[in-house]
Amino acid sequence: MQPIADWLNKLGMSEYEPRFAENRIDLSVLPDLTDQDLEKLGVVLGDRRKMLRLIAELGSQARYTSPAPTADEPLTHDTAERRHLTVMFCDLVDSTALSAKLDPEDTREIILAYQAACSEVIPTYEGLVARFVGDGALAYFGYPRAHEDDPERAVRAGLDIVTAVGRINTRSGAKLQVRVGIATGLVVAGDLIGEGISQEQAVVGNTPNLAARLQGLAEPGTVVVGASTRRLLGEALRLRNLALLWQIFFRPRAA
């Protein structure tokens, strides 16, 4: 447990080390922690926000790997598999214009707050934040764990991200918005690409590209889904027809 103790010590939060140790929270678990998890561990609100932002800065799904294998231990590789996957691509609106107007520290604050919001919402619906690329976030619903309602989970996560990002208060007073695109289709998932902590399980197929294109067609503060996702949603949500696309335009009231 020493590495997590070192991490907490660097944050000036070593008082939480016993609670992390008691709950067997190590560096491999750290990227999966949510605000609710940290609250249950007894972490106060301000420290929770700092932790979530720092986790996002490191890369929400950065892989804290075990020590490198020795010469007697062969390298292992995950086996790629065909999966029916729902992919979400989320983008922060006008981030380039904001960065041109704001101090770099203010821009950094905005990006970290946005990433923290995505990192908190997506796991709530058991989605996986695959990676952050600048002001873009790529997430999978249906890999590595599949659910029958993954398309609906992705859409509800997208709506919650729209709300969460819209509520972010920044020192500059900038009003933040996102665009979200969601697509569902067949992919090959599981190939390892990259090295070290940047290593990730790649998803190959047209679905991620389609999600990115749909995001580009969305209006600020909206979620747009493709035809295949629309068919799988059924009557779970009301949507507006945009030719071959559908836009989620309001959240249904709870029963």
GROMACS .gro file of C-alpha atoms in nm:
model
  255
    1MET     CA    1   0.000   0.000   0.000
    2GLN     CA    2   0.303   0.228   0.010
    3PRO     CA    3   0.248   0.379  -0.341
    4ILE     CA    4  -0.101   0.507  -0.253
    5ALA     CA    5   0.040   0.640   0.075
    6ASP     CA    6   0.307   0.827  -0.122
    7TRP     CA    7   0.040   0.966  -0.358
    8LEU     CA    8  -0.172   1.093  -0.070
    9ASN     CA    9   0.134   1.237   0.100
   10LYS     CA   10   0.224   1.435  -0.213
   11LEU     CA   11  -0.129   1.579  -0.210
   12GLY     CA   12  -0.092   1.678   0.153
   13MET     CA   13  -0.375   1.439   0.244
   14SER     CA   14  -0.187   1.169   0.432
   15GLU     CA   15  -0.459   1.163   0.699
   16TYR     CA   16  -0.671   0.954   0.459
   17GLU     CA   17  -0.408   0.681   0.418
   18PRO     CA   18  -0.552   0.450   0.691
   19ARG     CA   19  -0.898   0.464   0.531
   20PHE     CA   20  -0.758   0.383   0.188
   21ALA     CA   21  -0.556   0.096   0.337
   22GLU     CA   22  -0.856  -0.044   0.527
   23ASN     CA   23  -1.058  -0.053   0.203
   24ARG     CA   24  -0.768  -0.190  -0.004
   25ILE     CA   25  -0.759   0.112  -0.232
   26ASP     CA   26  -0.436   0.103  -0.432
   27LEU     CA   27  -0.317   0.281  -0.746
   28SER     CA   28  -0.490   0.029  -0.973
   29VAL     CA   29  -0.826   0.121  -0.818
   30LEU     CA   30  -0.766   0.496  -0.807
   31PRO     CA   31  -0.891   0.580  -1.162
   32ASP     CA   32  -1.226   0.406  -1.088
   33LEU     CA   33  -1.309   0.605  -0.774
   34THR     CA   34  -1.615   0.830  -0.793
   35ASP     CA   35  -1.718   1.123  -0.579
   36GLN     CA   36  -1.956   0.892  -0.392
   37ASP     CA   37  -1.675   0.644  -0.324
   38LEU     CA   38  -1.451   0.915  -0.182
   39GLU     CA   39  -1.735   1.048   0.032
   40LYS     CA   40  -1.788   0.699   0.178
   41LEU     CA   41  -1.417   0.689   0.260
   42GLY     CA   42  -1.464   1.004   0.465
   43VAL     CA   43  -1.291   1.246   0.228
   44VAL     CA   44  -1.428   1.599   0.272
   45LEU     CA   45  -1.580   1.782  -0.025
   46GLY     CA   46  -1.286   2.011  -0.106
   47ASP     CA   47  -1.037   1.727  -0.094
   48ARG     CA   48  -1.266   1.508  -0.307
   49ARG     CA   49  -1.273   1.771  -0.578
   50LYS     CA   50  -0.893   1.805  -0.569
   51MET     CA   51  -0.849   1.428  -0.591
   52LEU     CA   52  -1.089   1.393  -0.886
   53ARG     CA   53  -0.919   1.673  -1.077
   54LEU     CA   54  -0.574   1.527  -1.020
   55ILE     CA   55  -0.694   1.182  -1.125
   56ALA     CA   56  -0.836   1.336  -1.444
   57GLU     CA   57  -0.509   1.520  -1.506
   58LEU     CA   58  -0.318   1.195  -1.485
   59GLY     CA   59  -0.559   1.045  -1.736
   60SER     CA   60  -0.887   0.906  -1.616
   61GLN     CA   61  -0.812   0.555  -1.726
   62ALA     CA   62  -0.433   0.565  -1.695
   63ARG     CA   63  -0.317   0.216  -1.619
   64TYR     CA   64  -0.115   0.185  -1.302
   65THR     CA   65   0.056  -0.138  -1.398
   66SER     CA   66   0.232  -0.401  -1.189
   67PRO     CA   67   0.614  -0.417  -1.195
   68ALA     CA   68   0.759  -0.513  -1.531
   69PRO     CA   69   0.778  -0.891  -1.581
   70THR     CA   70   1.112  -1.057  -1.528
   71ALA     CA   71   1.294  -1.265  -1.787
   72ASP     CA   72   1.121  -1.574  -1.644
   73GLU     CA   73   0.773  -1.421  -1.682
   74PRO     CA   74   0.640  -1.396  -2.041
   75LEU     CA   75   0.454  -1.086  -2.147
   76THR     CA   76   0.078  -1.136  -2.171
   77HIS     CA   77  -0.156  -0.970  -2.418
   78ASP     CA   78  -0.531  -0.930  -2.402
   79THR     CA   79  -0.717  -1.117  -2.673
   80ALA     CA   80  -0.913  -0.896  -2.910
   81GLU     CA   81  -1.282  -0.981  -2.957
   82ARG     CA   82  -1.578  -0.873  -3.165
   83ARG     CA   83  -1.824  -0.671  -2.958
   84HIS     CA   84  -2.144  -0.477  -3.014
   85LEU     CA   85  -2.046  -0.146  -2.860
   86THR     CA   86  -2.200   0.193  -2.793
   87VAL     CA   87  -1.943   0.472  -2.819
   88MET     CA   88  -1.977   0.826  -2.685
   89PHE     CA   89  -1.766   1.117  -2.806
   90CYS     CA   90  -1.793   1.436  -2.603
   91ASP     CA   91  -1.633   1.769  -2.688
   92LEU     CA   92  -1.606   2.098  -2.499
   93VAL     CA   93  -1.759   2.380  -2.705
   94ASP     CA   94  -1.537   2.673  -2.809
   95SER     CA   95  -1.240   2.554  -2.604
   96THR     CA   96  -0.996   2.694  -2.863
   97ALA     CA   97  -1.152   3.039  -2.844
   98LEU     CA   98  -1.153   3.021  -2.464
   99SER     CA   99  -0.784   2.926  -2.452
  100ALA     CA  100  -0.701   3.223  -2.675
  101LYS     CA  101  -0.876   3.465  -2.438
  102LEU     CA  102  -0.789   3.317  -2.101
  103ASP     CA  103  -0.475   3.281  -1.894
  104PRO     CA  104  -0.323   2.932  -1.934
  105GLU     CA  105  -0.397   2.854  -1.569
  106ASP     CA  106  -0.765   2.940  -1.620
  107THR     CA  107  -0.773   2.722  -1.931
  108ARG     CA  108  -0.614   2.436  -1.737
  109GLU     CA  109  -0.876   2.476  -1.462
  110ILE     CA  110  -1.156   2.453  -1.719
  111ILE     CA  111  -1.016   2.142  -1.889
  112LEU     CA  112  -0.958   1.964  -1.557
  113ALA     CA  113  -1.307   2.050  -1.431
  114TYR     CA  114  -1.458   1.924  -1.757
  115GLN     CA  115  -1.257   1.601  -1.743
  116ALA     CA  116  -1.349   1.550  -1.378
  117ALA     CA  117  -1.719   1.587  -1.465
  118CYS     CA  118  -1.688   1.322  -1.738
  119SER     CA  119  -1.486   1.096  -1.509
  120GLU     CA  120  -1.753   1.119  -1.240
  121VAL     CA  121  -2.061   1.072  -1.459
  122ILE     CA  122  -1.957   0.797  -1.702
  123PRO     CA  123  -1.863   0.530  -1.444
  124THR     CA  124  -2.198   0.594  -1.275
  125TYR     CA  125  -2.357   0.425  -1.578
  126GLU     CA  126  -2.079   0.162  -1.586
  127GLY     CA  127  -1.921   0.311  -1.894
  128LEU     CA  128  -1.545   0.324  -1.953
  129VAL     CA  129  -1.360   0.649  -2.019
  130ALA     CA  130  -1.122   0.525  -2.287
  131ARG     CA  131  -0.918   0.844  -2.311
  132PHE     CA  132  -0.915   1.221  -2.308
  133VAL     CA  133  -0.769   1.396  -2.610
  134GLY     CA  134  -0.742   1.764  -2.529
  135ASP     CA  135  -1.101   1.883  -2.487
  136GLY     CA  136  -1.247   1.559  -2.625
  137ALA     CA  137  -1.355   1.253  -2.427
  138LEU     CA  138  -1.406   0.904  -2.570
  139ALA     CA  139  -1.612   0.653  -2.371
  140TYR     CA  140  -1.732   0.297  -2.425
  141PHE     CA  141  -2.057   0.141  -2.306
  142GLY     CA  142  -2.056  -0.237  -2.348
  143TYR     CA  143  -1.684  -0.297  -2.298
  144PRO     CA  144  -1.530  -0.449  -2.098
  145ARG     CA  145  -1.865  -0.515  -1.928
  146ALA     CA  146  -2.180  -0.541  -2.139
  147HIS     CA  147  -2.540  -0.457  -2.041
  148GLU     CA  148  -2.861  -0.498  -2.239
  149ASP     CA  149  -2.934  -0.127  -2.200
  150ASP     CA  150  -2.590   0.012  -2.288
  151PRO     CA  151  -2.729   0.256  -2.550
  152GLU     CA  152  -2.968   0.404  -2.293
  153ARG     CA  153  -2.689   0.419  -2.034
  154ALA     CA  154  -2.473   0.610  -2.282
  155VAL     CA  155  -2.749   0.859  -2.362
  156ARG     CA  156  -2.833   0.923  -1.998
  157ALA     CA  157  -2.464   0.967  -1.923
  158GLY     CA  158  -2.443   1.217  -2.208
  159LEU     CA  159  -2.738   1.414  -2.073
  160ASP     CA  160  -2.586   1.418  -1.726
  161ILE     CA  161  -2.253   1.541  -1.866
  162VAL     CA  162  -2.434   1.824  -2.045
  163THR     CA  163  -2.592   1.923  -1.712
  164ALA     CA  164  -2.276   1.875  -1.504
  165VAL     CA  165  -2.053   2.077  -1.737
  166GLY     CA  166  -2.314   2.353  -1.758
  167ARG     CA  167  -2.297   2.388  -1.380
  168ILE     CA  168  -1.919   2.429  -1.362
  169ASN     CA  169  -1.818   2.761  -1.211
  170THR     CA  170  -1.489   2.900  -1.339
  171ARG     CA  171  -1.276   3.189  -1.214
  172SER     CA  172  -1.311   3.353  -1.555
  173GLY     CA  173  -1.690   3.334  -1.542
  174ALA     CA  174  -1.694   3.143  -1.872
  175LYS     CA  175  -2.013   2.944  -1.938
  176LEU     CA  176  -1.922   2.593  -2.047
  177GLN     CA  177  -2.114   2.367  -2.285
  178VAL     CA  178  -2.049   2.034  -2.452
  179ARG     CA  179  -2.159   1.849  -2.762
  180VAL     CA  180  -2.217   1.474  -2.741
  181GLY     CA  181  -2.234   1.218  -3.021
  182ILE     CA  182  -2.330   0.852  -2.966
  183ALA     CA  183  -2.311   0.560  -3.208
  184THR     CA  184  -2.363   0.184  -3.175
  185GLY     CA  185  -2.210  -0.087  -3.390
  186LEU     CA  186  -1.980  -0.384  -3.427
  187VAL     CA  187  -1.614  -0.332  -3.332
  188VAL     CA  188  -1.305  -0.533  -3.249
  189ALA     CA  189  -1.199  -0.450  -2.894
  190GLY     CA  190  -0.909  -0.546  -2.674
  191ASP     CA  191  -0.588  -0.496  -2.875
  192LEU     CA  192  -0.324  -0.324  -2.664
  193ILE     CA  193  -0.167  -0.013  -2.815
  194GLY     CA  194   0.089   0.231  -2.673
  195GLU     CA  195   0.339   0.174  -2.397
  196GLY     CA  196   0.361   0.223  -2.020
  197ILE     CA  197   0.082   0.422  -1.856
  198SER     CA  198  -0.035   0.543  -2.200
  199GLN     CA  199  -0.117   0.186  -2.300
  200GLU     CA  200  -0.484   0.132  -2.373
  201GLN     CA  201  -0.719  -0.127  -2.515
  202ALA     CA  202  -0.807  -0.009  -2.863
  203VAL     CA  203  -1.146  -0.035  -3.030
  204VAL     CA  204  -1.128  -0.078  -3.406
  205GLY     CA  205  -1.420  -0.014  -3.637
  206ASN     CA  206  -1.630   0.267  -3.780
  207THR     CA  207  -1.835   0.321  -3.465
  208PRO     CA  208  -1.589   0.555  -3.282
  209ASN     CA  209  -1.546   0.761  -3.601
  210LEU     CA  210  -1.923   0.786  -3.642
  211ALA     CA  211  -1.965   0.900  -3.280
  212ALA     CA  212  -1.706   1.174  -3.341
  213ARG     CA  213  -1.886   1.289  -3.656
  214LEU     CA  214  -2.221   1.294  -3.476
  215GLN     CA  215  -2.067   1.507  -3.202
  216GLY     CA  216  -1.962   1.756  -3.467
  217LEU     CA  217  -2.323   1.783  -3.587
  218ALA     CA  218  -2.470   1.837  -3.240
  219GLU     CA  219  -2.573   2.179  -3.118
  220PRO     CA  220  -2.408   2.305  -2.798
  221GLY     CA  221  -2.568   2.144  -2.496
  222THR     CA  222  -2.726   1.857  -2.688
  223VAL     CA  223  -2.682   1.484  -2.748
  224VAL     CA  224  -2.711   1.338  -3.100
  225VAL     CA  225  -2.739   0.965  -3.169
  226GLY     CA  226  -2.712   0.761  -3.486
  227ALA     CA  227  -2.979   0.539  -3.641
  228SER     CA  228  -2.860   0.213  -3.487
  229THR     CA  229  -2.859   0.363  -3.137
  230ARG     CA  230  -3.205   0.510  -3.197
  231ARG     CA  231  -3.349   0.169  -3.284
  232LEU     CA  232  -3.208   0.016  -2.966
  233LEU     CA  233  -3.343   0.295  -2.744
  234GLY     CA  234  -3.704   0.214  -2.827
  235GLU     CA  235  -3.936   0.440  -2.631
  236ALA     CA  236  -3.698   0.499  -2.340
  237LEU     CA  237  -3.639   0.860  -2.447
  238ARG     CA  238  -3.805   1.118  -2.669
  239LEU     CA  239  -3.597   1.228  -2.966
  240ARG     CA  240  -3.613   1.479  -3.248
  241ASN     CA  241  -3.559   1.346  -3.600
  242LEU     CA  242  -3.266   1.512  -3.780
  243ALA     CA  243  -3.279   1.328  -4.114
  244LEU     CA  244  -3.083   1.008  -4.035
  245LEU     CA  245  -2.986   1.134  -3.690
  246TRP     CA  246  -3.181   1.180  -3.371
  247GLN     CA  247  -3.132   1.448  -3.111
  248ILE     CA  248  -3.219   1.393  -2.746
  249PHE     CA  249  -3.409   1.706  -2.654
  250PHE     CA  250  -3.532   1.644  -2.302
  251ARG     CA  251  -3.500   1.402  -2.014
  252PRO     CA  252  -3.819   1.208  -1.930
  253ARG     CA  253  -3.956   1.258  -1.584
  254ALA     CA  254  -3.900   0.980  -1.333
  255ALA     CA  255  -4.199   0.755  -1.285
   0.00000   0.00000   0.00000
